[in-house]
Amino acid sequence: MPTDTQACLLGSAAYAHKLEAASHIFDIWTDRGADVGALANRYLDGSVDMLDQFMADSAWPAMPHSFDANHAAPCATVLGPQPLSHSASSADAQLQATAQCTKSFAASTAQTNMPCANTHGDLPDKAFQRSTACQEPQQAIPVWHKDDLSSEQFVQMFMQPNLPVMIQGLTCDWQASKDWVTAADGVNIDFIAHHFGQAQVMVSNTTRLNAGCAPRLDMTVAEFAHWWKMHKAGQDDRLLYLKDWHFANEFPDYTAYQTPCYFQEDWLNEFYDIGQRQPQQSHSAGSADDMSQPREAAEKGDAEEGVADGDRSGGGNVGCDVASSDYRFVYLGCKGTWTPLHADVLRSYSWSTNVTGRKRWKLLPPQYTHLLYDRFGREMAATFEIGKLEGRDRFPNLDKACQHTIECIQEAGDTIFVPSGWHHTVENLEDTLSINHNWLNGYNIHWALALLQQERTDAIACIEDCR
């Protein structure tokens, strides 16, 4: 029996028309049929591209029976990492290159007569629409230096079209880059343990592959630092990962970093900050004279893995009062620690800066999300690496998803912007300490709304037999 949402969609001629198109695209992507009723739920959570603009014309063009990769515009040489200077000419050149890539891709799309909608439903006939997301073969993430990229350019080229980018040069003046890094560019675990050792943190054991939340340990930072030294001495082979430490919230008098200008329109954390300024919600905080004293709120049991690998279905923060938690974190992990496949909490944007260390990111554009699920469309794979999965035949389309992943290496001092709905895995190639924020604003709030609507629909369906 269809859910209320499915009944509403299937009862509408416009949405039935839209779902027919979505089903056709689904056939092309997966080489198998799709039930329109089941596809309605996938449409709402963004697993199938928004088709509003495409379907605005009732006489939508016929779809090809297969996608010809030879017509896709290979823009890796244009958008990929390349030597950058601080000059205006360098910025102009990259702007022209990005625009040319988009124009080329739009032309190739027109040849195949197959529109590639972005997350807002627009066709790729405007500059800086999503191009890397729909191309073959695998593409690189563009790399820009902060001196060559204005806030306006960032919005136009990456935030609005929902595309990832790597930005260099943002950490030069950060206090964390001075205090938290050794002369040999390693993690200064002694400084962190001495000044913040009493803070309570949650640590994931990433030694084994886990679908969802890894086994959790409650520790103080000092206890984690002790494990760190034991691990370095070869006396503890566990791969423990300190995640989702609300450092900025716990130590407001220690300014470890400044939020880059590109990411400051942050409705999610502003909501929390406004609440904190109200006298009845204020909490005691550590002072600059005694930074080792954690905030009492550190024990409130907040976001932790829900923001990252606990976010298996896009929800997250189970048991967490969003009004009492921020989404600004410190991550600290030794070489080999990692975060399983996920999309970020509430389908938010995220930015992540390596204060020190290196990470390998693998990202999948949103229109290929459906390829990550098992044959029943219920469970998502924990990794892109098929060889590491037990019962790998349960995920018949994972190899196809891997053909569309975008891989990049994030060096120390690099900041990556991860757009809404891009599922990804992250592996620490060296001992790594990073700053991470999740945030929402007017450019991606529709992602969060669609997710919440879908989760409400799912919740209603789950309790239907209890009425």
Short mmCIF file of C-alpha atoms in Angstrom, two decimals:
data_model
loop_
_atom_site.label_atom_id
_atom_site.label_comp_id
_atom_site.label_asym_id
_atom_site.label_seq_id
_atom_site.Cartn_x
_atom_site.Cartn_y
_atom_site.Cartn_z
CA MET A 1 0.00 0.00 0.00
CA PRO A 2 1.55 3.33 -0.96
CA THR A 3 2.49 5.88 1.69
CA ASP A 4 0.70 9.23 1.86
CA THR A 5 3.59 10.81 -0.03
CA GLN A 6 3.52 8.20 -2.76
CA ALA A 7 -0.25 8.48 -3.08
CA CYS A 8 0.05 12.25 -3.39
CA LEU A 9 2.73 11.98 -6.04
CA LEU A 10 1.08 9.23 -8.01
CA GLY A 11 -2.22 11.08 -7.89
CA SER A 12 -0.72 14.11 -9.59
CA ALA A 13 -0.36 14.13 -13.35
CA ALA A 14 2.60 16.51 -13.17
CA TYR A 15 4.47 14.34 -10.69
CA ALA A 16 3.56 11.15 -12.50
CA HIS A 17 5.07 12.70 -15.60
CA LYS A 18 8.14 13.64 -13.61
CA LEU A 19 8.49 10.17 -12.12
CA GLU A 20 8.14 8.63 -15.57
CA ALA A 21 11.15 10.64 -16.67
CA ALA A 22 13.02 9.78 -13.49
CA SER A 23 12.28 6.09 -14.02
CA HIS A 24 13.62 6.32 -17.56
CA ILE A 25 16.85 7.90 -16.29
CA PHE A 26 17.02 5.29 -13.55
CA ASP A 27 16.82 2.57 -16.22
CA ILE A 28 19.77 4.11 -18.05
CA TRP A 29 21.89 4.41 -14.90
CA THR A 30 21.28 0.93 -13.52
CA ASP A 31 20.43 -1.12 -16.61
CA ARG A 32 17.37 -2.46 -14.84
CA GLY A 33 13.78 -1.43 -14.34
CA ALA A 34 12.45 0.76 -11.58
CA ASP A 35 9.11 0.76 -9.81
CA VAL A 36 7.64 4.25 -10.05
CA GLY A 37 6.01 4.03 -6.64
CA ALA A 38 9.28 3.09 -4.95
CA LEU A 39 11.09 5.74 -6.94
CA ALA A 40 8.90 8.45 -5.41
CA ASN A 41 10.73 8.14 -2.10
CA ARG A 42 14.12 8.24 -3.81
CA TYR A 43 13.05 11.37 -5.65
CA LEU A 44 12.29 13.20 -2.41
CA ASP A 45 15.61 12.46 -0.70
CA GLY A 46 17.66 13.64 -3.68
CA SER A 47 18.87 10.23 -4.83
CA VAL A 48 17.39 11.01 -8.23
CA ASP A 49 18.23 14.41 -9.64
CA MET A 50 15.66 17.15 -9.28
CA LEU A 51 13.90 17.40 -12.63
CA ASP A 52 11.68 20.45 -12.08
CA GLN A 53 13.23 22.61 -14.77
CA PHE A 54 13.46 19.73 -17.21
CA MET A 55 9.85 18.75 -16.66
CA ALA A 56 8.59 22.35 -16.87
CA ASP A 57 8.19 21.68 -20.58
CA SER A 58 5.47 19.07 -20.85
CA ALA A 59 6.86 17.90 -24.19
CA TRP A 60 10.08 16.57 -22.72
CA PRO A 61 12.52 15.15 -25.28
CA ALA A 62 12.97 11.45 -25.80
CA MET A 63 15.72 9.83 -23.77
CA PRO A 64 18.53 7.89 -25.43
CA HIS A 65 18.76 4.20 -24.60
CA SER A 66 22.30 4.59 -23.32
CA PHE A 67 24.66 7.31 -22.28
CA ASP A 68 27.55 7.78 -24.68
CA ALA A 69 30.59 8.61 -22.55
CA ASN A 70 32.45 9.71 -25.68
CA HIS A 71 30.27 12.83 -25.79
CA ALA A 72 31.10 13.85 -22.22
CA ALA A 73 33.46 16.78 -21.90
CA PRO A 74 36.73 15.69 -20.24
CA CYS A 75 37.56 18.68 -18.03
CA ALA A 76 40.10 17.13 -15.70
CA THR A 77 42.87 19.08 -17.37
CA VAL A 78 40.90 22.29 -16.93
CA LEU A 79 39.47 21.82 -13.45
CA GLY A 80 42.14 19.66 -11.88
CA PRO A 81 45.01 20.68 -9.60
CA GLN A 82 47.53 22.94 -11.27
CA PRO A 83 50.26 25.39 -10.24
CA LEU A 84 48.71 28.59 -8.97
CA SER A 85 50.06 32.10 -8.58
CA HIS A 86 48.68 34.97 -6.54
CA SER A 87 48.18 37.16 -9.57
CA ALA A 88 44.89 38.39 -10.99
CA SER A 89 45.79 36.83 -14.32
CA SER A 90 45.88 33.41 -12.65
CA ALA A 91 42.37 33.91 -11.29
CA ASP A 92 41.12 35.12 -14.67
CA ALA A 93 42.65 32.12 -16.38
CA GLN A 94 40.96 29.69 -14.01
CA LEU A 95 37.63 31.46 -14.37
CA GLN A 96 37.89 31.19 -18.15
CA ALA A 97 38.92 27.55 -17.89
CA THR A 98 35.98 26.67 -15.67
CA ALA A 99 33.55 28.53 -17.92
CA GLN A 100 34.99 26.82 -21.00
CA CYS A 101 34.64 23.43 -19.35
CA THR A 102 30.99 24.12 -18.56
CA LYS A 103 30.27 25.36 -22.09
CA SER A 104 31.92 22.28 -23.58
CA PHE A 105 29.92 20.00 -21.34
CA ALA A 106 26.68 21.82 -22.20
CA ALA A 107 27.47 21.34 -25.88
CA SER A 108 28.13 17.63 -25.44
CA THR A 109 24.90 17.26 -23.47
CA ALA A 110 22.98 18.91 -26.29
CA GLN A 111 24.48 16.41 -28.75
CA THR A 112 23.24 13.45 -26.69
CA ASN A 113 19.88 15.17 -26.08
CA MET A 114 20.17 14.12 -22.44
CA PRO A 115 19.92 16.92 -19.85
CA CYS A 116 22.00 16.62 -16.74
CA ALA A 117 20.11 18.51 -14.04
CA ASN A 118 21.89 20.00 -11.06
CA THR A 119 20.63 19.80 -7.49
CA HIS A 120 18.43 22.85 -8.03
CA GLY A 121 16.85 21.33 -11.14
CA ASP A 122 18.53 23.65 -13.63
CA LEU A 123 19.74 22.53 -17.03
CA PRO A 124 23.46 23.04 -17.75
CA ASP A 125 22.89 26.08 -19.97
CA LYS A 126 24.23 28.58 -17.46
CA ALA A 127 27.84 29.24 -16.58
CA PHE A 128 29.24 27.27 -13.65
CA GLN A 129 26.48 24.66 -13.49
CA ARG A 130 27.42 21.21 -12.29
CA SER A 131 29.80 19.77 -14.82
CA THR A 132 32.16 17.37 -13.08
CA ALA A 133 29.19 15.57 -11.53
CA CYS A 134 27.91 14.20 -14.84
CA GLN A 135 31.05 13.53 -16.81
CA GLU A 136 33.02 10.48 -17.78
CA PRO A 137 35.70 9.57 -16.95
CA GLN A 138 36.49 10.33 -13.30
CA GLN A 139 37.32 13.99 -12.71
CA ALA A 140 39.57 15.91 -10.35
CA ILE A 141 38.48 18.52 -7.83
CA PRO A 142 39.57 22.06 -8.75
CA VAL A 143 42.24 23.65 -6.55
CA TRP A 144 42.29 27.38 -5.85
CA HIS A 145 44.43 29.61 -3.64
CA LYS A 146 42.51 31.96 -1.38
CA ASP A 147 44.24 34.97 -2.96
CA ASP A 148 42.76 34.04 -6.32
CA LEU A 149 39.22 33.21 -5.20
CA SER A 150 36.78 35.85 -3.97
CA SER A 151 33.68 35.05 -1.93
CA GLU A 152 31.50 35.97 -4.90
CA GLN A 153 33.41 33.62 -7.19
CA PHE A 154 33.13 30.82 -4.63
CA VAL A 155 29.36 31.21 -4.46
CA GLN A 156 28.95 31.40 -8.23
CA MET A 157 31.33 28.59 -9.13
CA PHE A 158 30.91 26.11 -6.27
CA MET A 159 28.28 26.82 -3.62
CA GLN A 160 25.36 27.59 -5.90
CA PRO A 161 25.98 24.75 -8.41
CA ASN A 162 26.82 22.39 -5.50
CA LEU A 163 30.36 21.48 -6.62
CA PRO A 164 33.40 20.59 -4.48
CA VAL A 165 36.61 22.62 -4.42
CA MET A 166 39.95 22.57 -2.58
CA ILE A 167 41.16 25.95 -1.26
CA GLN A 168 44.75 26.58 -0.19
CA GLY A 169 46.34 29.14 2.10
CA LEU A 170 43.64 29.64 4.74
CA THR A 171 45.56 28.46 7.81
CA CYS A 172 48.63 30.72 7.75
CA ASP A 173 47.43 32.96 10.58
CA TRP A 174 45.63 30.34 12.67
CA GLN A 175 46.75 29.87 16.24
CA ALA A 176 46.17 26.15 15.82
CA SER A 177 48.82 26.06 13.09
CA LYS A 178 51.33 27.38 15.60
CA ASP A 179 50.34 25.60 18.82
CA TRP A 180 49.05 22.26 17.57
CA VAL A 181 51.84 21.45 15.10
CA THR A 182 55.39 20.37 15.97
CA ALA A 183 58.51 21.66 14.30
CA ALA A 184 58.51 18.46 12.24
CA ASP A 185 54.92 19.18 11.06
CA GLY A 186 53.44 16.47 13.25
CA VAL A 187 50.59 16.65 15.77
CA ASN A 188 51.71 18.38 18.97
CA ILE A 189 49.91 15.91 21.19
CA ASP A 190 51.71 17.16 24.31
CA PHE A 191 50.41 20.73 23.90
CA ILE A 192 46.88 19.49 23.32
CA ALA A 193 46.97 17.15 26.32
CA HIS A 194 48.49 19.80 28.60
CA HIS A 195 46.02 22.59 27.80
CA PHE A 196 42.82 20.67 27.02
CA GLY A 197 43.44 17.30 28.67
CA GLN A 198 40.37 17.25 30.94
CA ALA A 199 37.88 17.72 28.10
CA GLN A 200 35.57 14.76 27.58
CA VAL A 201 35.59 13.40 24.03
CA MET A 202 34.14 10.47 22.14
CA VAL A 203 36.51 8.22 20.21
CA SER A 204 35.70 5.74 17.43
CA ASN A 205 37.55 2.46 17.00
CA THR A 206 38.07 2.29 13.23
CA THR A 207 40.27 -0.81 13.29
CA ARG A 208 37.64 -2.88 11.51
CA LEU A 209 35.15 -2.07 8.76
CA ASN A 210 31.86 -1.04 10.34
CA ALA A 211 28.59 -0.20 8.63
CA GLY A 212 27.38 2.80 10.60
CA CYS A 213 28.79 3.88 13.93
CA ALA A 214 32.07 2.27 14.93
CA PRO A 215 32.49 1.06 18.53
CA ARG A 216 32.67 4.12 20.77
CA LEU A 217 34.85 4.97 23.73
CA ASP A 218 34.38 7.86 26.16
CA MET A 219 37.76 9.37 27.08
CA THR A 220 39.38 12.53 28.26
CA VAL A 221 41.77 14.17 25.85
CA ALA A 222 44.58 13.25 28.24
CA GLU A 223 43.59 9.58 28.06
CA PHE A 224 43.47 9.74 24.27
CA ALA A 225 46.94 11.34 24.26
CA HIS A 226 48.20 8.47 26.42
CA TRP A 227 46.78 5.93 23.93
CA TRP A 228 48.36 7.96 21.09
CA LYS A 229 51.83 7.57 22.57
CA MET A 230 51.27 3.87 23.26
CA HIS A 231 50.18 3.39 19.64
CA LYS A 232 53.24 5.23 18.37
CA ALA A 233 55.43 2.99 20.52
CA GLY A 234 53.85 -0.10 18.96
CA GLN A 235 52.12 -1.13 22.20
CA ASP A 236 48.51 -0.66 21.06
CA ASP A 237 47.50 -1.50 17.50
CA ARG A 238 43.96 -0.12 17.67
CA LEU A 239 43.08 2.68 15.23
CA LEU A 240 41.25 5.15 17.45
CA TYR A 241 39.79 8.30 15.93
CA LEU A 242 38.80 11.33 18.03
CA LYS A 243 35.79 12.79 16.21
CA ASP A 244 33.26 15.57 16.59
CA TRP A 245 35.02 17.33 19.48
CA HIS A 246 33.08 20.58 20.04
CA PHE A 247 36.31 22.43 20.72
CA ALA A 248 35.24 25.98 19.79
CA ASN A 249 32.19 25.60 22.01
CA GLU A 250 34.15 24.25 24.97
CA PHE A 251 37.05 26.71 24.83
CA PRO A 252 35.62 29.99 23.51
CA ASP A 253 38.51 32.06 24.94
CA TYR A 254 41.09 30.17 22.88
CA THR A 255 40.74 31.22 19.25
CA ALA A 256 42.27 28.27 17.43
CA TYR A 257 41.09 29.42 13.97
CA GLN A 258 38.89 31.85 12.10
CA THR A 259 36.01 30.65 9.94
CA PRO A 260 37.03 31.44 6.32
CA CYS A 261 35.01 34.14 4.58
CA TYR A 262 33.54 31.64 2.12
CA PHE A 263 31.72 29.74 4.86
CA GLN A 264 30.49 32.46 7.21
CA GLU A 265 26.83 32.54 6.13
CA ASP A 266 26.01 29.75 8.55
CA TRP A 267 22.40 29.44 9.67
CA LEU A 268 22.93 26.16 11.51
CA ASN A 269 25.58 27.38 13.95
CA GLU A 270 24.13 30.89 14.19
CA PHE A 271 20.96 29.30 15.57
CA TYR A 272 23.02 27.70 18.33
CA ASP A 273 25.02 30.86 19.01
CA ILE A 274 21.86 32.96 19.45
CA GLY A 275 20.62 30.49 22.03
CA GLN A 276 23.93 30.59 23.86
CA ARG A 277 23.73 34.38 24.17
CA GLN A 278 20.47 34.14 26.09
CA PRO A 279 21.19 34.34 29.85
CA GLN A 280 18.96 31.42 30.76
CA GLN A 281 20.92 29.14 28.40
CA SER A 282 24.43 30.27 29.22
CA HIS A 283 26.97 27.81 30.56
CA SER A 284 30.29 28.24 32.26
CA ALA A 285 33.24 27.99 29.88
CA GLY A 286 36.95 27.46 30.18
CA SER A 287 39.03 30.60 30.51
CA ALA A 288 42.27 31.56 28.86
CA ASP A 289 44.01 31.23 32.24
CA ASP A 290 42.77 27.69 32.74
CA MET A 291 42.11 26.12 29.37
CA SER A 292 42.32 22.63 30.85
CA GLN A 293 38.85 23.00 32.41
CA PRO A 294 36.18 21.62 30.07
CA ARG A 295 32.76 23.17 29.70
CA GLU A 296 30.06 21.50 31.76
CA ALA A 297 28.14 21.12 28.54
CA ALA A 298 30.77 18.69 27.25
CA GLU A 299 28.86 15.88 28.95
CA LYS A 300 25.53 16.66 27.35
CA GLY A 301 25.89 13.80 24.85
CA ASP A 302 25.69 15.60 21.56
CA ALA A 303 26.31 15.09 17.89
CA GLU A 304 29.36 12.80 17.62
CA GLU A 305 29.14 10.13 14.89
CA GLY A 306 25.78 11.32 13.62
CA VAL A 307 27.53 14.09 11.74
CA ALA A 308 29.84 11.69 10.01
CA ASP A 309 29.79 7.91 9.69
CA GLY A 310 26.68 7.50 11.83
CA ASP A 311 24.69 9.33 9.18
CA ARG A 312 23.81 6.25 7.20
CA SER A 313 20.49 7.52 5.90
CA GLY A 314 21.11 11.24 6.02
CA GLY A 315 19.59 11.90 9.43
CA GLY A 316 21.94 11.92 12.34
CA ASN A 317 22.30 13.13 15.90
CA VAL A 318 19.90 10.69 17.44
CA GLY A 319 19.07 11.88 20.93
CA CYS A 320 20.67 15.25 20.25
CA ASP A 321 18.86 18.52 20.89
CA VAL A 322 19.84 20.63 17.89
CA ALA A 323 19.27 23.79 19.93
CA SER A 324 21.98 22.77 22.41
CA SER A 325 24.66 21.60 20.00
CA ASP A 326 26.87 23.32 17.51
CA TYR A 327 28.31 21.73 14.38
CA ARG A 328 31.93 22.86 14.69
CA PHE A 329 34.40 20.10 15.38
CA VAL A 330 38.01 19.03 15.81
CA TYR A 331 39.03 15.63 14.40
CA LEU A 332 42.27 13.91 15.46
CA GLY A 333 43.36 10.55 14.08
CA CYS A 334 46.54 8.60 13.49
CA LYS A 335 47.57 7.19 10.13
CA GLY A 336 45.06 4.59 8.92
CA THR A 337 41.98 5.91 10.72
CA TRP A 338 39.04 6.59 8.48
CA THR A 339 35.38 7.57 8.16
CA PRO A 340 32.96 5.19 6.35
CA LEU A 341 30.70 6.15 3.47
CA HIS A 342 28.17 8.84 4.39
CA ALA A 343 26.56 12.13 3.42
CA ASP A 344 26.70 14.90 5.99
CA VAL A 345 24.10 15.55 8.66
CA LEU A 346 20.88 17.22 7.46
CA ARG A 347 22.42 17.18 3.97
CA SER A 348 24.43 20.19 5.06
CA TYR A 349 27.51 21.64 3.44
CA SER A 350 30.78 20.89 5.17
CA TRP A 351 34.24 22.35 5.10
CA SER A 352 37.27 20.60 6.50
CA THR A 353 40.78 22.00 6.97
CA ASN A 354 43.88 19.94 7.69
CA VAL A 355 45.87 21.78 10.34
CA THR A 356 48.46 19.07 9.82
CA GLY A 357 48.48 15.71 8.05
CA ARG A 358 47.06 14.30 4.80
CA LYS A 359 43.70 12.78 3.88
CA ARG A 360 42.33 10.85 0.93
CA TRP A 361 38.79 11.82 -0.03
CA LYS A 362 36.50 9.84 -2.32
CA LEU A 363 33.30 11.63 -3.29
CA LEU A 364 30.26 10.61 -5.31
CA PRO A 365 28.01 13.16 -7.07
CA PRO A 366 24.43 13.06 -5.75
CA GLN A 367 22.78 11.74 -8.89
CA TYR A 368 24.57 8.40 -8.41
CA THR A 369 23.49 7.88 -4.79
CA HIS A 370 21.08 5.09 -5.72
CA LEU A 371 24.02 2.96 -6.89
CA LEU A 372 25.27 2.68 -3.29
CA TYR A 373 22.29 0.71 -1.98
CA ASP A 374 21.84 -3.04 -1.77
CA ARG A 375 19.63 -4.91 -4.20
CA PHE A 376 16.59 -4.12 -2.05
CA GLY A 377 17.32 -0.39 -1.88
CA ARG A 378 17.48 -0.42 1.93
CA GLU A 379 21.08 -0.57 3.15
CA MET A 380 23.99 1.51 1.94
CA ALA A 381 27.51 0.14 1.52
CA ALA A 382 30.07 1.22 4.14
CA THR A 383 32.84 1.83 1.60
CA PHE A 384 33.51 2.27 -2.09
CA GLU A 385 36.07 -0.55 -1.91
CA ILE A 386 34.17 -3.63 -2.99
CA GLY A 387 36.94 -5.99 -1.90
CA LYS A 388 36.52 -4.98 1.75
CA LEU A 389 32.81 -5.76 1.90
CA GLU A 390 31.35 -8.99 3.22
CA GLY A 391 28.61 -10.24 0.95
CA ARG A 392 29.69 -7.87 -1.78
CA ASP A 393 27.10 -9.35 -4.14
CA ARG A 394 24.48 -7.55 -2.02
CA PHE A 395 25.54 -4.30 -3.69
CA PRO A 396 25.25 -5.07 -7.41
CA ASN A 397 25.71 -1.46 -8.55
CA LEU A 398 28.62 -0.45 -6.33
CA ASP A 399 31.14 -1.02 -9.09
CA LYS A 400 29.17 1.40 -11.24
CA ALA A 401 29.20 3.97 -8.43
CA CYS A 402 32.98 3.64 -8.24
CA GLN A 403 33.23 4.64 -11.90
CA HIS A 404 31.81 8.05 -10.94
CA THR A 405 33.76 8.71 -7.73
CA ILE A 406 36.11 11.67 -7.56
CA GLU A 407 39.28 11.11 -5.54
CA CYS A 408 41.63 13.74 -4.16
CA ILE A 409 44.44 14.11 -1.65
CA GLN A 410 44.12 16.89 0.92
CA GLU A 411 47.47 18.18 2.16
CA ALA A 412 48.27 20.10 5.34
CA GLY A 413 46.81 23.60 5.11
CA ASP A 414 44.23 22.60 2.47
CA THR A 415 40.50 23.20 2.97
CA ILE A 416 37.93 21.11 1.13
CA PHE A 417 34.35 22.23 0.50
CA VAL A 418 31.98 19.24 0.39
CA PRO A 419 28.61 20.13 -1.16
CA SER A 420 25.22 18.86 -0.04
CA GLY A 421 24.33 15.28 -0.86
CA TRP A 422 27.81 14.18 -1.98
CA HIS A 423 28.47 10.84 -0.27
CA HIS A 424 32.11 10.35 0.63
CA THR A 425 34.72 8.40 2.55
CA VAL A 426 37.80 9.88 4.23
CA GLU A 427 41.07 8.16 5.13
CA ASN A 428 43.95 9.64 7.10
CA LEU A 429 47.15 8.90 5.17
CA GLU A 430 49.24 10.41 7.97
CA ASP A 431 48.59 11.47 11.54
CA THR A 432 46.05 14.22 10.94
CA LEU A 433 44.37 16.99 12.91
CA SER A 434 41.54 18.85 11.20
CA ILE A 435 38.88 21.50 11.78
CA ASN A 436 35.41 20.68 10.42
CA HIS A 437 32.14 22.61 10.20
CA ASN A 438 28.70 21.61 8.95
CA TRP A 439 26.37 24.40 7.92
CA LEU A 440 23.21 25.39 6.08
CA ASN A 441 22.17 28.56 4.28
CA GLY A 442 19.82 29.69 1.55
CA TYR A 443 21.68 27.77 -1.15
CA ASN A 444 21.18 24.32 0.37
CA ILE A 445 18.26 24.59 2.79
CA HIS A 446 16.06 22.75 0.28
CA TRP A 447 18.25 19.67 0.75
CA ALA A 448 17.56 19.65 4.50
CA LEU A 449 13.84 20.23 3.98
CA ALA A 450 13.54 17.35 1.50
CA LEU A 451 15.41 15.05 3.89
CA LEU A 452 13.22 15.94 6.87
CA GLN A 453 10.08 15.46 4.79
CA GLN A 454 11.32 12.05 3.70
CA GLU A 455 12.24 10.98 7.23
CA ARG A 456 8.79 12.04 8.46
CA THR A 457 7.20 9.96 5.71
CA ASP A 458 9.38 6.98 6.63
CA ALA A 459 8.53 7.34 10.33
CA ILE A 460 4.79 7.40 9.57
CA ALA A 461 5.13 4.29 7.44
CA CYS A 462 7.03 2.46 10.19
CA ILE A 463 4.30 2.97 12.78
CA GLU A 464 1.37 2.47 10.42
CA ASP A 465 0.60 -0.98 11.82
CA CYS A 466 0.49 0.42 15.37
CA ARG A 467 -2.45 2.75 14.75
#
